Amino acid sequence: GMMAGGLSAGLANPIDQVRTRLYAQAAVPVPSRPSTHQTGLGIATSIVHNGGVRSLFRGMTATIARQMLLSGGQLASYDQMKQLSKRWVVASSNDNEGEKESTFLHIGCAFGSGLVGQTVCMPADVIKTKVLSGNYSGVGNCIMDTFANEGFLGFYRGYIPAVMRQCPVIVVQMPIIEFIRTFMGLGNI
């Protein structure tokens, strides 16, 4: 999970950088917005023009770290929460009904794993966004500046909206994966 997430994040870094700059551009009042940055293609062209093709991969370390931490945190915690939940239900009941898989089990554990995954990856998420926005020369510079100016909590800026984005995604994703695995005869995670 971590390797696949890291590879996909690295390959998609140029797209993520353009998307991040589009969002940053939207926050700037229209009269001061440069005319060359009206579209994603315009932003990509400007990035390449100002720093070469290689500059499209600026912040790739943070992008890969974020995705690996998110994927690893979600998958490991989902599996662990399922095992613990099933054990707890069996221990608190007189029969073995708790050993059965259920949609409720999948949704509850998915929500918890979304929370864990986002908490684990949040510092890398903040650094990735700051570097990709073009305001920093690199990841190390951004980490030092964030800590010096905002302290430890600066790495968790935007945490609540990030959790509100991540948890619904994983709450839908994991039960669907469980359903597909069961339908194909592969068993549950």
mmCIF file of C-alpha atoms in Angstrom:
data_model
loop_
_atom_site.group_PDB
_atom_site.id
_atom_site.type_symbol
_atom_site.label_atom_id
_atom_site.label_comp_id
_atom_site.label_asym_id
_atom_site.label_seq_id
_atom_site.Cartn_x
_atom_site.Cartn_y
_atom_site.Cartn_z
ATOM 1 C CA GLY A 1 0.000 0.000 0.000
ATOM 2 C CA MET A 2 2.741 2.450 0.926
ATOM 3 C CA MET A 3 4.853 1.671 -2.131
ATOM 4 C CA ALA A 4 1.939 1.929 -4.566
ATOM 5 C CA GLY A 5 0.829 5.178 -2.941
ATOM 6 C CA GLY A 6 4.332 6.619 -3.064
ATOM 7 C CA LEU A 7 4.859 5.669 -6.698
ATOM 8 C CA SER A 8 1.527 7.111 -7.814
ATOM 9 C CA ALA A 9 2.129 10.319 -5.852
ATOM 10 C CA GLY A 10 5.571 10.769 -7.401
ATOM 11 C CA LEU A 11 4.233 10.304 -10.918
ATOM 12 C CA ALA A 12 1.329 12.679 -10.290
ATOM 13 C CA ASN A 13 3.463 15.369 -8.617
ATOM 14 C CA PRO A 14 3.396 17.750 -11.641
ATOM 15 C CA ILE A 15 -0.403 17.577 -11.749
ATOM 16 C CA ASP A 16 -0.601 18.074 -7.981
ATOM 17 C CA GLN A 17 1.687 21.106 -8.240
ATOM 18 C CA VAL A 18 -0.438 22.715 -10.962
ATOM 19 C CA ARG A 19 -3.620 21.974 -8.968
ATOM 20 C CA THR A 20 -2.134 23.496 -5.813
ATOM 21 C CA ARG A 21 -1.154 26.651 -7.675
ATOM 22 C CA LEU A 22 -4.605 26.876 -9.258
ATOM 23 C CA TYR A 23 -6.125 26.838 -5.772
ATOM 24 C CA ALA A 24 -3.639 29.449 -4.567
ATOM 25 C CA GLN A 25 -4.437 31.593 -7.617
ATOM 26 C CA ALA A 26 -8.152 31.430 -6.805
ATOM 27 C CA ALA A 27 -7.439 33.042 -3.424
ATOM 28 C CA VAL A 28 -5.863 36.103 -5.106
ATOM 29 C CA PRO A 29 -8.248 38.913 -6.129
ATOM 30 C CA VAL A 30 -8.936 38.878 -9.889
ATOM 31 C CA PRO A 31 -7.398 42.313 -10.798
ATOM 32 C CA SER A 32 -3.990 41.271 -9.438
ATOM 33 C CA ARG A 33 -4.066 37.774 -10.992
ATOM 34 C CA PRO A 34 -1.424 37.419 -13.710
ATOM 35 C CA SER A 35 -2.990 36.803 -17.116
ATOM 36 C CA THR A 36 -0.555 33.949 -17.860
ATOM 37 C CA HIS A 37 -1.977 31.903 -14.986
ATOM 38 C CA GLN A 38 -5.595 31.603 -16.048
ATOM 39 C CA THR A 39 -5.531 27.848 -16.701
ATOM 40 C CA GLY A 40 -3.720 24.730 -15.592
ATOM 41 C CA LEU A 41 -1.823 24.661 -18.868
ATOM 42 C CA GLY A 42 -0.764 28.276 -18.337
ATOM 43 C CA ILE A 43 0.522 27.477 -14.865
ATOM 44 C CA ALA A 44 2.391 24.375 -16.073
ATOM 45 C CA THR A 45 3.954 26.383 -18.895
ATOM 46 C CA SER A 46 5.021 29.114 -16.466
ATOM 47 C CA ILE A 47 6.566 26.575 -14.065
ATOM 48 C CA VAL A 48 8.581 24.999 -16.898
ATOM 49 C CA HIS A 49 9.530 28.401 -18.331
ATOM 50 C CA ASN A 50 10.801 29.693 -14.980
ATOM 51 C CA GLY A 51 12.538 26.567 -13.714
ATOM 52 C CA GLY A 52 12.685 23.938 -16.435
ATOM 53 C CA VAL A 53 10.853 20.626 -16.645
ATOM 54 C CA ARG A 54 12.593 19.488 -13.480
ATOM 55 C CA SER A 55 10.776 22.183 -11.489
ATOM 56 C CA LEU A 56 7.502 20.322 -12.076
ATOM 57 C CA PHE A 57 8.841 17.769 -9.600
ATOM 58 C CA ARG A 58 9.619 20.295 -6.838
ATOM 59 C CA GLY A 59 8.263 19.015 -3.536
ATOM 60 C CA MET A 60 8.087 15.431 -4.744
ATOM 61 C CA THR A 61 9.716 14.195 -1.522
ATOM 62 C CA ALA A 62 6.917 15.705 0.564
ATOM 63 C CA THR A 63 4.266 14.478 -1.887
ATOM 64 C CA ILE A 64 5.575 10.909 -1.735
ATOM 65 C CA ALA A 65 6.011 11.034 2.059
ATOM 66 C CA ARG A 66 2.451 12.306 2.483
ATOM 67 C CA GLN A 67 0.940 9.561 0.349
ATOM 68 C CA MET A 68 3.051 6.793 1.890
ATOM 69 C CA LEU A 69 2.169 7.914 5.414
ATOM 70 C CA LEU A 70 -1.515 8.215 4.519
ATOM 71 C CA SER A 71 -1.702 4.815 2.796
ATOM 72 C CA GLY A 72 0.349 3.059 5.455
ATOM 73 C CA GLY A 73 -1.524 4.693 8.320
ATOM 74 C CA GLN A 74 -4.915 3.891 6.851
ATOM 75 C CA LEU A 75 -4.272 0.302 5.843
ATOM 76 C CA ALA A 76 -2.409 -0.723 8.993
ATOM 77 C CA SER A 77 -4.893 0.924 11.337
ATOM 78 C CA TYR A 78 -7.905 -0.424 9.406
ATOM 79 C CA ASP A 79 -6.637 -3.986 9.708
ATOM 80 C CA GLN A 80 -5.701 -3.545 13.376
ATOM 81 C CA MET A 81 -9.035 -1.913 14.260
ATOM 82 C CA LYS A 82 -10.936 -4.745 12.574
ATOM 83 C CA GLN A 83 -8.998 -7.385 14.481
ATOM 84 C CA LEU A 84 -9.432 -5.596 17.810
ATOM 85 C CA SER A 85 -13.116 -4.859 17.202
ATOM 86 C CA LYS A 86 -13.895 -8.438 16.279
ATOM 87 C CA ARG A 87 -11.988 -9.714 19.316
ATOM 88 C CA TRP A 88 -13.775 -7.248 21.605
ATOM 89 C CA VAL A 89 -17.234 -8.186 20.261
ATOM 90 C CA VAL A 90 -16.494 -11.904 20.690
ATOM 91 C CA ALA A 91 -15.183 -11.334 24.208
ATOM 92 C CA SER A 92 -18.251 -9.307 25.210
ATOM 93 C CA SER A 93 -20.820 -11.742 23.778
ATOM 94 C CA ASN A 94 -21.823 -15.293 24.649
ATOM 95 C CA ASP A 95 -21.535 -16.576 21.087
ATOM 96 C CA ASN A 96 -19.216 -16.183 18.139
ATOM 97 C CA GLU A 97 -21.456 -13.738 16.238
ATOM 98 C CA GLY A 98 -18.754 -11.084 16.638
ATOM 99 C CA GLU A 99 -16.450 -13.016 14.342
ATOM 100 C CA LYS A 100 -18.651 -12.192 11.334
ATOM 101 C CA GLU A 101 -17.832 -9.356 9.002
ATOM 102 C CA SER A 102 -20.401 -6.584 8.763
ATOM 103 C CA THR A 103 -20.887 -3.315 6.950
ATOM 104 C CA PHE A 104 -21.083 -1.581 10.328
ATOM 105 C CA LEU A 105 -17.675 -3.046 11.259
ATOM 106 C CA HIS A 106 -16.176 -1.919 7.940
ATOM 107 C CA ILE A 107 -17.585 1.624 8.186
ATOM 108 C CA GLY A 108 -16.528 2.095 11.808
ATOM 109 C CA CYS A 109 -13.002 0.821 11.227
ATOM 110 C CA ALA A 110 -12.722 2.813 7.981
ATOM 111 C CA PHE A 111 -13.636 6.032 9.792
ATOM 112 C CA GLY A 112 -11.048 5.327 12.472
ATOM 113 C CA SER A 113 -8.395 4.496 9.891
ATOM 114 C CA GLY A 114 -9.156 7.710 7.985
ATOM 115 C CA LEU A 115 -8.603 9.651 11.195
ATOM 116 C CA VAL A 116 -5.330 7.829 11.933
ATOM 117 C CA GLY A 117 -4.080 8.128 8.354
ATOM 118 C CA GLN A 118 -4.742 11.875 8.154
ATOM 119 C CA THR A 119 -3.206 12.485 11.583
ATOM 120 C CA VAL A 120 -0.041 10.623 10.590
ATOM 121 C CA CYS A 121 0.333 12.316 7.212
ATOM 122 C CA MET A 122 -0.747 15.849 8.183
ATOM 123 C CA PRO A 123 2.746 17.329 8.696
ATOM 124 C CA ALA A 124 3.833 16.038 5.270
ATOM 125 C CA ASP A 125 0.534 17.293 3.796
ATOM 126 C CA VAL A 126 1.161 20.825 5.105
ATOM 127 C CA ILE A 127 4.755 20.839 3.862
ATOM 128 C CA LYS A 128 3.707 19.446 0.473
ATOM 129 C CA THR A 129 1.089 22.152 0.000
ATOM 130 C CA LYS A 130 3.470 24.938 0.992
ATOM 131 C CA VAL A 131 6.291 23.715 -1.260
ATOM 132 C CA LEU A 132 4.015 23.052 -4.243
ATOM 133 C CA SER A 133 2.497 26.519 -3.933
ATOM 134 C CA GLY A 134 5.898 27.854 -4.996
ATOM 135 C CA ASN A 135 6.726 29.795 -1.842
ATOM 136 C CA TYR A 136 9.688 27.646 -0.760
ATOM 137 C CA SER A 137 12.858 26.482 -2.461
ATOM 138 C CA GLY A 138 12.595 23.000 -0.982
ATOM 139 C CA VAL A 139 11.212 20.715 1.674
ATOM 140 C CA GLY A 140 13.961 21.354 4.251
ATOM 141 C CA ASN A 141 13.582 25.120 3.962
ATOM 142 C CA CYS A 142 9.823 24.800 4.398
ATOM 143 C CA ILE A 143 10.083 22.550 7.468
ATOM 144 C CA MET A 144 12.519 24.916 9.184
ATOM 145 C CA ASP A 145 10.446 27.993 8.360
ATOM 146 C CA THR A 146 7.157 26.404 9.437
ATOM 147 C CA PHE A 147 8.574 25.276 12.766
ATOM 148 C CA ALA A 148 10.318 28.608 13.417
ATOM 149 C CA ASN A 149 7.276 30.743 12.606
ATOM 150 C CA GLU A 150 4.342 28.526 13.605
ATOM 151 C CA GLY A 151 5.747 25.948 16.000
ATOM 152 C CA PHE A 152 4.734 22.295 16.096
ATOM 153 C CA LEU A 153 1.045 23.089 15.585
ATOM 154 C CA GLY A 154 1.908 24.744 12.268
ATOM 155 C CA PHE A 155 2.305 21.233 10.864
ATOM 156 C CA TYR A 156 -1.354 20.579 11.700
ATOM 157 C CA ARG A 157 -2.819 23.729 10.145
ATOM 158 C CA GLY A 158 -6.049 22.787 8.377
ATOM 159 C CA TYR A 159 -6.344 19.492 10.250
ATOM 160 C CA ILE A 160 -10.124 19.553 10.760
ATOM 161 C CA PRO A 161 -10.954 20.243 7.076
ATOM 162 C CA ALA A 162 -8.416 17.591 6.052
ATOM 163 C CA VAL A 163 -10.063 14.996 8.315
ATOM 164 C CA MET A 164 -13.484 16.054 7.028
ATOM 165 C CA ARG A 165 -12.203 15.404 3.500
ATOM 166 C CA GLN A 166 -10.371 12.141 4.240
ATOM 167 C CA CYS A 167 -12.793 10.233 6.478
ATOM 168 C CA PRO A 168 -15.749 10.173 4.058
ATOM 169 C CA VAL A 169 -13.444 8.961 1.272
ATOM 170 C CA ILE A 170 -12.124 6.027 3.277
ATOM 171 C CA VAL A 171 -15.578 5.268 4.749
ATOM 172 C CA VAL A 172 -16.805 4.700 1.188
ATOM 173 C CA GLN A 173 -13.600 3.130 -0.136
ATOM 174 C CA MET A 174 -12.947 0.391 2.416
ATOM 175 C CA PRO A 175 -16.452 -1.166 2.510
ATOM 176 C CA ILE A 176 -16.425 -1.223 -1.315
ATOM 177 C CA ILE A 177 -13.038 -2.957 -1.299
ATOM 178 C CA GLU A 178 -14.343 -5.459 1.267
ATOM 179 C CA PHE A 179 -17.434 -6.107 -0.897
ATOM 180 C CA ILE A 180 -15.363 -6.627 -4.064
ATOM 181 C CA ARG A 181 -12.961 -8.979 -2.284
ATOM 182 C CA THR A 182 -15.854 -11.024 -0.900
ATOM 183 C CA PHE A 183 -17.651 -11.055 -4.268
ATOM 184 C CA MET A 184 -14.479 -12.330 -5.983
ATOM 185 C CA GLY A 185 -13.992 -15.018 -3.320
ATOM 186 C CA LEU A 186 -10.819 -13.458 -1.908
ATOM 187 C CA GLY A 187 -12.150 -13.029 1.623
ATOM 188 C CA ASN A 188 -12.026 -9.918 3.726
ATOM 189 C CA ILE A 189 -8.991 -7.825 4.561
#
